[in-house]
Coordinates of C-alpha atoms in Angstrom, one line a residue:
X1 CA 134.5 132.0 62.2
X2 CA 135.8 129.8 65.1
X3 CA 138.6 127.4 65.7
X4 CA 137.0 125.4 68.6
X5 CA 133.7 124.8 70.3
X6 CA 133.2 126.4 73.7
X7 CA 132.4 123.1 75.5
X8 CA 135.4 121.3 74.1
X9 CA 138.2 123.7 75.3
X10 CA 140.4 121.6 77.6
X11 CA 143.9 121.4 79.0
X12 CA 145.3 120.1 75.8
X13 CA 144.9 123.7 74.5
X14 CA 146.8 125.4 77.3
X15 CA 148.8 128.4 75.9
X16 CA 147.1 128.2 72.6
X17 CA 145.0 131.0 71.0
X18 CA 141.5 130.0 70.2
X19 CA 138.5 131.7 68.6
X20 CA 135.1 130.8 70.0
X21 CA 131.5 131.7 69.0
X22 CA 128.4 131.5 71.3
X23 CA 125.9 133.2 73.5
X24 CA 126.7 135.0 76.8
X25 CA 125.2 132.7 79.4
X26 CA 126.4 134.8 82.3
X27 CA 128.3 138.1 82.3
X28 CA 129.8 139.5 85.5
X29 CA 131.5 142.9 85.6
X30 CA 133.6 143.3 88.7
X31 CA 135.0 146.6 87.8
X32 CA 138.3 146.3 85.9
X33 CA 137.8 142.5 85.6
X34 CA 135.0 140.8 83.7
X35 CA 133.9 137.2 83.4
X36 CA 131.6 135.8 80.7
X37 CA 130.3 132.3 80.5
X38 CA 130.2 131.7 76.8
X39 CA 127.9 128.9 75.6
X40 CA 127.5 126.9 72.5
X41 CA 125.8 123.5 71.8
X42 CA 128.9 121.7 73.2
X43 CA 128.8 123.5 76.6
X44 CA 130.2 126.5 78.5
X45 CA 133.7 127.9 78.9
X46 CA 134.7 130.9 81.1
X47 CA 136.0 134.0 79.3
X48 CA 138.1 136.5 81.3
X49 CA 138.7 140.1 80.3
X50 CA 141.4 141.6 82.6
X51 CA 143.7 144.5 83.0
X52 CA 147.1 144.2 81.4
X53 CA 149.7 146.3 79.6
X54 CA 148.8 144.8 76.2
X55 CA 147.7 147.2 73.5
X56 CA 143.9 147.2 72.9
X57 CA 143.2 145.7 76.3
X58 CA 141.1 148.7 77.3
X59 CA 138.9 148.0 74.2
X60 CA 138.5 144.3 75.3
X61 CA 137.5 145.4 78.8
X62 CA 135.0 147.9 77.5
X63 CA 133.4 145.3 75.2
X64 CA 133.2 142.8 77.9
X65 CA 131.6 145.4 80.3
X66 CA 128.7 145.9 77.9
X67 CA 127.9 142.3 77.2
X68 CA 124.4 141.4 78.1
X69 CA 122.5 138.1 78.6
X70 CA 122.3 136.0 75.4
X71 CA 124.3 138.5 73.4
X72 CA 125.8 136.6 70.4
X73 CA 129.6 136.9 70.6
X74 CA 132.9 136.0 68.9
X75 CA 135.8 135.8 71.3
X76 CA 139.5 135.3 70.6
X77 CA 141.9 134.6 73.5
X78 CA 144.5 132.4 75.0
X79 CA 143.7 129.3 77.0
X80 CA 145.1 129.1 80.5
X81 CA 144.5 127.1 83.7
X82 CA 141.9 128.3 86.1
X83 CA 142.8 129.1 89.6
X84 CA 139.3 128.2 90.9
X85 CA 138.4 125.0 89.3
X86 CA 134.7 124.4 88.4
X87 CA 134.0 120.7 88.6
X88 CA 130.5 121.1 87.3
X89 CA 131.8 122.1 83.8
X90 CA 133.6 119.9 81.3
X91 CA 135.8 122.9 80.8
X92 CA 136.1 123.7 84.5
X93 CA 139.9 123.2 84.5
X94 CA 140.6 126.1 82.1
X95 CA 139.5 129.5 81.0
X96 CA 140.2 131.8 78.0
X97 CA 141.8 135.2 78.5
X98 CA 140.2 137.4 75.9
X99 CA 142.3 139.4 73.4
X100 CA 139.3 140.3 71.3
X101 CA 135.5 140.4 71.9
X102 CA 133.2 141.0 69.0
X103 CA 129.5 141.6 69.4
X104 CA 127.9 139.8 66.5
X105 CA 124.2 140.4 67.5
X106 CA 122.8 142.2 70.6
X107 CA 120.0 140.3 72.3
X108 CA 116.9 142.2 73.4
X109 CA 115.4 141.3 76.9
X110 CA 114.3 137.7 76.6
X111 CA 110.8 136.4 77.8
X112 CA 112.6 133.9 80.0
X113 CA 116.0 132.8 81.2
X114 CA 117.8 129.9 79.7
X115 CA 118.2 128.3 83.2
X116 CA 114.5 128.7 84.0
X117 CA 111.8 126.2 83.1
X118 CA 108.7 128.4 82.2
X119 CA 105.3 127.1 81.3
X120 CA 105.0 125.0 78.2
X121 CA 103.1 127.5 76.2
X122 CA 105.9 130.1 76.6
X123 CA 108.5 127.4 75.8
X124 CA 106.7 126.4 72.6
X125 CA 106.0 130.0 71.5
X126 CA 109.8 130.8 71.8
X127 CA 111.0 127.4 70.9
X128 CA 114.2 128.7 69.5
X129 CA 115.1 130.1 73.0
X130 CA 113.8 127.0 74.7
X131 CA 116.1 124.8 72.6
X132 CA 119.1 126.8 73.7
X133 CA 118.6 125.7 77.3
X134 CA 121.3 123.2 78.4
X135 CA 118.6 120.7 79.5
X136 CA 116.9 120.8 76.1
X137 CA 120.2 120.6 74.3
X138 CA 121.0 117.5 76.3
X139 CA 117.7 115.8 75.5
X140 CA 117.8 116.6 71.8
X141 CA 121.4 115.4 71.5
X142 CA 120.2 112.1 73.1
X143 CA 117.7 111.7 70.3
X144 CA 120.3 112.6 67.7
X145 CA 122.7 109.9 69.2
X146 CA 119.9 107.4 69.2
X147 CA 119.1 107.9 65.5
X148 CA 122.8 107.7 64.6
X149 CA 123.3 104.5 66.6
X150 CA 120.3 102.9 65.0
X151 CA 121.5 103.8 61.5
X152 CA 125.0 102.5 62.1
X153 CA 123.7 99.2 63.6
X154 CA 121.3 98.6 60.6
X155 CA 123.7 99.7 57.9
X156 CA 126.4 97.3 59.3
X157 CA 124.0 94.4 59.0
X158 CA 122.9 94.8 55.5
X159 CA 119.5 96.6 56.0
X160 CA 118.6 98.9 53.1
X161 CA 117.4 102.4 53.8
X162 CA 114.5 103.0 51.3
X163 CA 112.2 106.0 51.3
X164 CA 108.5 105.5 50.8
X165 CA 105.9 108.1 49.6
X166 CA 104.5 110.8 51.9
X167 CA 101.7 111.6 49.5
X168 CA 99.7 108.3 49.3
X169 CA 96.3 106.7 49.5
X170 CA 94.0 106.8 52.5
X171 CA 94.0 103.4 54.3
X172 CA 92.4 102.4 57.6
X173 CA 95.0 102.1 60.3
X174 CA 93.1 103.0 63.4
X175 CA 93.2 106.8 63.2
X176 CA 92.0 109.6 61.0
X177 CA 94.1 110.5 58.0
X178 CA 95.5 113.9 57.2
X179 CA 94.2 114.7 53.7
X180 CA 95.9 116.8 51.0
X181 CA 93.8 118.1 48.0
X182 CA 95.2 117.0 44.6
X183 CA 95.2 120.2 42.5
X184 CA 95.6 118.3 39.2
X185 CA 92.8 115.9 40.1
X186 CA 89.8 118.0 41.2
X187 CA 87.8 116.5 44.0
X188 CA 90.5 113.9 44.9
X189 CA 92.9 113.8 47.7
X190 CA 96.1 112.3 48.8
X191 CA 96.6 111.1 52.4
X192 CA 99.7 111.5 54.6
X193 CA 100.9 108.1 55.7
X194 CA 100.0 106.8 59.2
X195 CA 102.8 104.4 58.6
X196 CA 104.7 103.0 55.5
X197 CA 103.0 99.6 56.2
X198 CA 101.8 98.7 52.7
X199 CA 104.9 100.1 50.9
X200 CA 107.3 98.1 53.0
X201 CA 105.3 94.9 52.4
X202 CA 105.5 95.6 48.7
X203 CA 109.2 96.0 49.1
X204 CA 109.4 92.5 50.5
X205 CA 107.5 91.3 47.4
X206 CA 110.0 93.2 45.2
X207 CA 113.0 91.3 46.6
X208 CA 114.5 93.8 49.2
X209 CA 114.9 91.4 52.0
X210 CA 115.8 93.8 54.8
X211 CA 114.3 97.2 54.7
X212 CA 114.4 100.1 57.2
X213 CA 113.5 103.8 57.2
X214 CA 113.5 106.5 59.8
X215 CA 109.9 107.4 58.7
X216 CA 107.7 110.4 59.4
X217 CA 104.2 109.4 60.1
X218 CA 101.0 111.3 60.5
X219 CA 97.8 110.6 62.5
X220 CA 95.0 113.0 63.1
X221 CA 94.2 112.0 66.7
X222 CA 94.0 113.5 70.2
X223 CA 97.4 114.5 71.6
X224 CA 98.9 113.6 75.0
X225 CA 102.3 113.3 76.6
X226 CA 103.4 110.4 74.4
X227 CA 101.5 111.2 71.2
X228 CA 101.9 113.8 68.5
X229 CA 100.1 114.5 65.1
X230 CA 103.4 113.9 63.3
X231 CA 105.9 111.5 64.7
X232 CA 109.0 109.5 63.8
X233 CA 109.4 105.7 63.8
X234 CA 112.1 103.3 62.9
X235 CA 110.3 101.1 60.3
X236 CA 111.6 97.7 59.6
X237 CA 110.6 94.7 57.4
X238 CA 112.1 91.3 56.8
X239 CA 111.3 88.7 54.1
X240 CA 111.4 84.9 54.7
X241 CA 111.0 85.1 58.4
X242 CA 109.0 83.9 61.4
X243 CA 108.3 85.8 64.6
X244 CA 111.5 84.8 66.4
X245 CA 113.7 85.9 63.5
X246 CA 112.4 89.4 63.7
X247 CA 112.3 89.5 67.5
X248 CA 115.7 88.1 68.1
X249 CA 117.3 90.6 65.6
X250 CA 115.6 93.7 66.9
X251 CA 116.1 92.7 70.5
X252 CA 119.8 92.6 69.9
X253 CA 119.6 96.0 68.2
X254 CA 117.8 97.6 71.1
X255 CA 120.2 96.1 73.6
X256 CA 123.2 97.3 71.7
X257 CA 121.8 100.8 71.1
X258 CA 120.8 101.3 74.8
X259 CA 124.3 100.3 75.8
X260 CA 125.9 102.8 73.4
X261 CA 123.6 105.7 73.8
X262 CA 122.4 105.5 77.4
X263 CA 125.0 103.3 79.1
X264 CA 122.2 100.9 80.0
X265 CA 122.4 97.1 80.1
X266 CA 119.1 95.5 79.2
X267 CA 118.2 91.9 80.1
X268 CA 119.5 89.2 77.7
X269 CA 117.2 87.7 76.7
X270 CA 114.1 89.8 77.2
X271 CA 111.4 88.0 79.1
X272 CA 108.3 87.0 77.2
X273 CA 104.6 87.1 78.1
X274 CA 101.4 86.4 76.2
X275 CA 98.7 89.1 75.9
X276 CA 96.3 87.0 78.0
X277 CA 98.8 86.7 80.8
X278 CA 99.7 90.4 80.8
X279 CA 96.0 91.4 81.0
X280 CA 95.4 88.8 83.8
X281 CA 98.3 89.7 86.0
X282 CA 98.7 93.4 85.3
X283 CA 95.6 94.7 83.5
X284 CA 97.6 96.0 80.7
X285 CA 99.2 94.9 77.4
X286 CA 102.2 97.0 78.2
X287 CA 102.9 96.1 81.9
X288 CA 105.5 98.1 83.9
X289 CA 107.4 95.2 85.5
X290 CA 109.2 97.7 87.8
X291 CA 106.1 97.5 89.9
X292 CA 105.7 94.2 91.7
X293 CA 102.0 94.5 92.3
X294 CA 99.7 92.0 90.5
X295 CA 96.0 91.6 90.1
X296 CA 94.4 88.6 91.7
X297 CA 91.1 87.0 90.4
X298 CA 88.6 86.4 93.2
X299 CA 85.5 85.6 91.2
X300 CA 85.3 82.0 92.4
X301 CA 85.5 83.2 96.0
X302 CA 82.6 85.7 95.8
X303 CA 80.1 84.0 93.5
X304 CA 77.8 83.3 96.4
X305 CA 78.4 86.5 98.4
X306 CA 75.7 89.0 99.3
X307 CA 77.5 91.9 97.7
X308 CA 75.5 92.1 94.5
X309 CA 78.2 93.8 92.3
X310 CA 80.7 91.1 93.1
X311 CA 78.2 88.2 92.8
X312 CA 76.7 89.5 89.5
X313 CA 80.0 89.9 87.7
X314 CA 81.5 86.7 89.2
X315 CA 78.6 84.8 87.7
X316 CA 78.4 86.7 84.4
X317 CA 79.8 85.3 81.2
X318 CA 82.9 87.3 80.4
X319 CA 82.8 89.0 83.8
X320 CA 85.8 89.7 86.1
X321 CA 86.2 90.4 89.9
X322 CA 89.7 91.3 90.8
X323 CA 91.6 92.3 93.9
X324 CA 94.8 94.5 94.2
X325 CA 96.8 94.7 97.3
X326 CA 98.2 98.2 98.3
X327 CA 101.1 97.7 100.7
X328 CA 100.7 100.1 103.6
X329 CA 97.5 101.3 102.2
X330 CA 95.7 101.1 105.6
X331 CA 97.2 104.5 106.3
X332 CA 95.3 106.1 103.3
X333 CA 92.8 108.7 104.2
X334 CA 89.2 108.6 102.9
X335 CA 89.9 111.5 100.5
X336 CA 92.9 109.6 99.1
X337 CA 90.7 106.5 98.6
X338 CA 88.1 108.7 96.8
X339 CA 90.8 110.1 94.6
X340 CA 91.8 106.6 93.5
X341 CA 88.2 105.8 92.8
X342 CA 88.0 109.0 90.6
X343 CA 91.2 107.9 88.8
X344 CA 89.7 104.4 88.1
X345 CA 86.5 106.0 86.8
X346 CA 88.5 107.7 84.0
X347 CA 89.2 104.2 82.8
X348 CA 85.7 102.8 83.0
X349 CA 85.1 102.0 86.7
X350 CA 81.6 102.6 88.0
X351 CA 82.8 102.2 91.6
X352 CA 85.8 101.0 93.5
X353 CA 85.4 98.9 96.6
X354 CA 88.1 98.9 99.2
X355 CA 89.2 97.2 102.4
X356 CA 91.7 98.2 105.0
X357 CA 93.5 95.2 106.8
X358 CA 94.6 96.2 110.2
X359 CA 95.3 92.6 111.3
X360 CA 94.4 89.6 109.1
X361 CA 94.7 87.3 112.1
X362 CA 91.7 88.9 113.8
X363 CA 89.3 88.0 110.9
X364 CA 86.4 90.4 110.6
X365 CA 87.6 92.5 113.6
X366 CA 90.9 93.0 111.8
X367 CA 89.4 94.7 108.7
X368 CA 87.8 98.0 108.0
X369 CA 85.6 98.2 104.9
X370 CA 82.1 99.3 103.9
X371 CA 81.6 95.9 102.0
X372 CA 82.7 93.6 104.9
X373 CA 79.1 93.3 106.1
X374 CA 78.2 91.6 102.8
X375 CA 80.9 88.9 103.1
X376 CA 80.6 86.0 105.4
X377 CA 83.6 85.1 107.6
X378 CA 84.9 82.4 105.3
X379 CA 84.6 84.6 102.1
X380 CA 86.2 87.5 103.9
X381 CA 89.2 85.4 105.0
X382 CA 89.5 83.9 101.6
X383 CA 89.6 87.3 99.9
X384 CA 92.2 88.7 102.2
X385 CA 94.3 85.6 101.8
X386 CA 94.0 85.6 98.0
X387 CA 95.1 89.2 97.9
X388 CA 98.1 88.4 100.0
X389 CA 97.3 91.3 102.4
X390 CA 99.4 91.8 105.5
X391 CA 98.7 93.9 108.5
X392 CA 98.6 97.6 107.5
X393 CA 97.7 96.9 103.9
X394 CA 94.7 97.9 101.9
X395 CA 92.9 96.0 99.1
X396 CA 91.1 97.5 96.2
X397 CA 88.5 95.6 94.2
X398 CA 87.2 95.9 90.6
X399 CA 84.2 94.2 89.1
X400 CA 83.0 94.6 85.5
X401 CA 83.3 92.9 82.1
X402 CA 86.8 91.4 81.7
X403 CA 88.3 94.2 79.6
X404 CA 86.9 97.1 81.6
X405 CA 87.9 95.6 85.0
X406 CA 91.4 94.9 83.6
X407 CA 91.7 98.4 82.2
X408 CA 90.8 100.3 85.3
X409 CA 92.5 98.0 87.8
X410 CA 95.6 98.1 85.6
X411 CA 95.5 101.9 85.6
X412 CA 95.0 101.9 89.4
X413 CA 98.0 99.5 89.8
X414 CA 100.3 102.0 88.0
X415 CA 99.0 105.0 90.1
X416 CA 99.3 103.1 93.4
X417 CA 102.8 101.9 92.4
X418 CA 104.0 105.4 91.8
X419 CA 102.2 107.0 94.8
X420 CA 103.4 104.4 97.2
X421 CA 107.0 104.5 96.0
X422 CA 106.9 100.9 94.7
X423 CA 108.5 101.6 91.3
X424 CA 111.9 99.9 91.2
X425 CA 114.9 101.7 89.7
X426 CA 116.3 100.3 86.4
X427 CA 115.0 99.0 83.1
X428 CA 112.4 96.2 82.6
X429 CA 111.9 95.2 79.0
X430 CA 109.7 92.4 77.7
X431 CA 108.0 90.9 74.7
X432 CA 104.2 90.7 74.8
X433 CA 103.0 88.1 72.2
X434 CA 99.9 86.2 71.0
X435 CA 97.6 89.2 70.7
X436 CA 93.9 88.6 69.8
X437 CA 93.4 88.9 66.1
X438 CA 90.2 90.9 66.5
X439 CA 88.1 93.0 69.0
X440 CA 84.4 93.2 68.7
X441 CA 83.1 96.8 68.3
X442 CA 79.6 96.7 69.6
X443 CA 78.7 100.2 68.4
X444 CA 79.8 99.4 64.8
X445 CA 78.5 95.8 65.0
X446 CA 81.7 94.4 63.6
X447 CA 85.2 93.2 64.3
X448 CA 88.1 95.6 64.3
X449 CA 91.8 94.6 64.0
X450 CA 93.7 94.8 67.2
X451 CA 97.0 95.6 65.4
X452 CA 96.1 96.3 61.8
X453 CA 94.3 94.4 59.0
X454 CA 97.5 93.1 57.5
X455 CA 98.6 91.1 60.6
X456 CA 98.7 87.3 60.0
X457 CA 96.5 85.0 62.2
X458 CA 98.2 82.1 64.0
X459 CA 96.0 79.6 62.0
X460 CA 96.9 79.1 58.4
X461 CA 93.4 78.1 57.2
X462 CA 90.8 80.7 56.2
X463 CA 87.9 78.5 57.2
X464 CA 89.3 78.0 60.6
X465 CA 89.8 81.7 61.1
X466 CA 86.2 82.5 60.0
X467 CA 84.8 79.8 62.4
X468 CA 86.8 81.0 65.4
X469 CA 87.2 84.7 64.8
X470 CA 86.2 85.7 68.3
X471 CA 89.0 83.7 69.8
X472 CA 91.6 83.9 67.0
X473 CA 95.1 84.8 68.0
X474 CA 97.4 86.9 65.8
X475 CA 101.1 86.6 65.0
X476 CA 101.6 90.1 66.5
X477 CA 104.1 91.2 69.1
X478 CA 105.1 94.3 71.0
X479 CA 108.3 95.3 72.8
X480 CA 107.6 97.0 76.1
X481 CA 110.0 98.9 78.3
X482 CA 109.1 100.2 81.7
X483 CA 105.4 100.3 80.9
X484 CA 105.9 101.9 77.5
X485 CA 105.2 100.2 74.2
X486 CA 108.3 101.1 72.2
X487 CA 107.9 98.8 69.3
X488 CA 105.0 96.9 67.7
X489 CA 105.0 94.5 64.8
X490 CA 103.7 91.2 63.4
X491 CA 104.2 88.5 60.7
X492 CA 102.1 89.8 57.8
X493 CA 99.5 88.0 55.7
X494 CA 101.3 86.8 52.5
X495 CA 98.5 85.0 50.7
X496 CA 95.7 87.0 48.9
X497 CA 93.0 84.5 49.9
X498 CA 93.8 85.0 53.6
X499 CA 94.0 88.8 53.2
X500 CA 90.5 88.7 51.6
X501 CA 89.2 86.6 54.4
X502 CA 90.5 89.1 57.0
X503 CA 89.0 92.0 55.1
X504 CA 85.7 90.2 55.0
X505 CA 85.7 89.6 58.8
X506 CA 86.5 93.3 59.3
X507 CA 83.4 94.3 57.3
X508 CA 85.4 95.4 54.3
X509 CA 83.5 94.1 51.3
X510 CA 85.0 93.0 48.0
X511 CA 84.3 96.2 46.2
X512 CA 85.8 98.3 49.0
X513 CA 88.8 96.0 49.4
X514 CA 89.4 96.3 45.6
X515 CA 89.0 100.0 45.7
X516 CA 91.3 100.6 48.7
X517 CA 93.7 97.6 48.5
X518 CA 93.4 96.2 45.0
X519 CA 97.2 96.8 44.4
X520 CA 98.1 94.8 47.5
X521 CA 95.7 91.9 46.8
X522 CA 97.1 91.7 43.3
X523 CA 100.8 91.8 44.5
X524 CA 100.1 89.0 46.9
X525 CA 99.1 86.7 44.0
X526 CA 102.6 87.0 42.4
X527 CA 104.7 84.9 44.7
X528 CA 104.7 87.1 47.9
X529 CA 107.2 85.6 50.4
X530 CA 106.5 85.1 54.1
X531 CA 107.4 88.4 55.7
X532 CA 107.1 90.4 58.9
X533 CA 108.4 93.5 60.6
X534 CA 108.2 96.0 63.4
X535 CA 108.2 99.7 64.0
X536 CA 109.8 101.5 66.9
X537 CA 108.7 104.8 68.3
X538 CA 111.8 107.0 68.0
X539 CA 110.2 109.8 70.0
X540 CA 109.2 107.4 72.9
X541 CA 112.6 105.7 73.1
X542 CA 114.4 109.1 73.0
X543 CA 112.2 110.4 75.9
X544 CA 112.9 107.3 78.0
X545 CA 116.7 107.6 77.4
X546 CA 116.5 111.4 78.2
X547 CA 114.5 110.8 81.4
X548 CA 111.5 112.8 80.4
X549 CA 107.8 111.8 80.5
X550 CA 106.8 113.9 77.5
X551 CA 107.9 113.2 73.9
X552 CA 107.6 116.9 73.3
X553 CA 110.9 117.4 75.0
X554 CA 112.7 115.3 72.4
X555 CA 111.0 116.8 69.3
X556 CA 112.5 120.0 68.0
X557 CA 109.2 121.6 67.0
X558 CA 106.2 119.8 68.6
X559 CA 102.5 120.6 68.6
X560 CA 100.6 121.5 71.8
X561 CA 97.9 119.3 73.2
X562 CA 95.5 121.4 71.2
X563 CA 97.3 120.5 68.0
X564 CA 98.9 123.9 67.4
X565 CA 102.3 125.2 66.7
X566 CA 102.5 128.3 68.9
X567 CA 105.7 129.5 67.3
X568 CA 104.5 129.6 63.7
X569 CA 100.7 129.9 64.4
X570 CA 99.9 126.7 62.5
X571 CA 97.2 125.7 61.6
X572 CA 96.0 129.0 60.1
X573 CA 93.3 130.0 57.6
X574 CA 94.0 129.8 53.8
X575 CA 93.0 132.6 51.4
X576 CA 90.0 131.8 49.2
X577 CA 92.1 132.1 46.1
X578 CA 94.5 129.5 47.2
X579 CA 91.7 127.2 48.2
X580 CA 90.1 127.6 44.8
X581 CA 93.3 126.4 43.1
X582 CA 92.9 123.1 44.9
X583 CA 89.2 123.0 44.3
X584 CA 88.3 123.2 48.0
X585 CA 85.5 125.2 49.7
X586 CA 85.5 125.6 53.5
X587 CA 82.2 125.0 55.2
X588 CA 82.2 127.0 58.5
X589 CA 81.7 124.9 61.7
X590 CA 78.2 124.7 63.0
X591 CA 77.5 127.2 65.8
X592 CA 77.7 125.7 69.3
X593 CA 74.4 125.1 71.0

């Protein structure tokens, strides 16, 4: 139907006849002269319908005069140089003088304009219109280029693209499974994969040394800006490797792909940081290094102070008392400080002490704080000095168990950094390594895996792992970029005895392990090689490259935060007859109290 794309018409086509298809982005009727901005996925070109002696010109002008917003058109015309150049368009040097305009489909009045940015509910209900918007076209094309670049890089280096099942067995990977009733096996269910983890490990045992897959994954969990029920990851696995083999390869890949797709040069090599250091300095296992602020431990300085909250946690086993300097924070109002306390409370804080430092040289007379009266002069001076506070700064304090204090002070650090304009421009990647093997779940009364139950411990002896489970370190690693975890992986357990020991520590008994993972334990007994891998979040990387905070902007048909597709109406009720075919009966939810 067309000879060229609208956005690719240029001076090389001057004097040539072209046929274009697209939507009328703007139509201007000046009375005897009409202009139409015709848009397709490559961009916009100006169409001109003008008076002339040519036969049929009146028909062209009449057609142009009746073109409406978003009408679907086919235009044939001659390319010529524009008198008024438009530097904002790729095609701004040229225009097409129409010799024929065909209305392929008349558009009814639209719920919003392509150059507007309506509320997200409207955008997602009319997603086909939202995706026409130039900004959405740009972001989606960034994602497309990212996936293409990743495939080219991997294919060129001998990685093998192998598909793994979508209908599989439920396994514990930290979130709820989506279940699919098995019609031919009444009362039994498939699960949609949270990741291809076990299958890619099996592939290593099967002799496919370098595997990759652009994999669809499913997790029935709460949604937010960087999380969806169904998402896409680049899944990779390597045989006969250690940590640095995997890390060095994928670091080179990410560096090359960012250069190709986004024109960004990332550090070479990426800096490295242990989990313990990241939590101590930044209160996060995915620190945003663009913010220079760091947490400072002050427990030793306040153990003997009269402020009970500080003293109790400073002397408690596993407690933490931490300070965070806010440059220029002395200018904050009480309401702003209260807002920061409310923000910290979302992450576990039961209170947020603060201090304004007007002049550190004046000692007690140079500070303004409701807790100052509980600190003697020496302690007060030591705290201000430890925090590195200067005249005009504020200091925020957190006291709690180590993890809770780290979590809410880390969240406060990010908010302060953004609010105070302390986020540097640019890209700050790093590796976070040496994660704890387990976390203790007090409510369940057992350990849970920090990454997943197939991650290898740093120790190679099962007895050592059992004896030191609380402090055991894993061979896990995450790639972080600007405060976002974009990839996570580990060296895997490759011996059946170690895998059984880990299951046991996680409270997965022999019978349950055999029922859920018998095939894996058996496969590990037949000469499984050392292996490891990583998975990258395609959605998150694409959002970073496109400059958006929401992964919904780089997913063609995302769900809302209430897990709905507004365009199709999913999820929706299923007729009883269809449910009966798969041997399922729906129990209505209990009425709300």
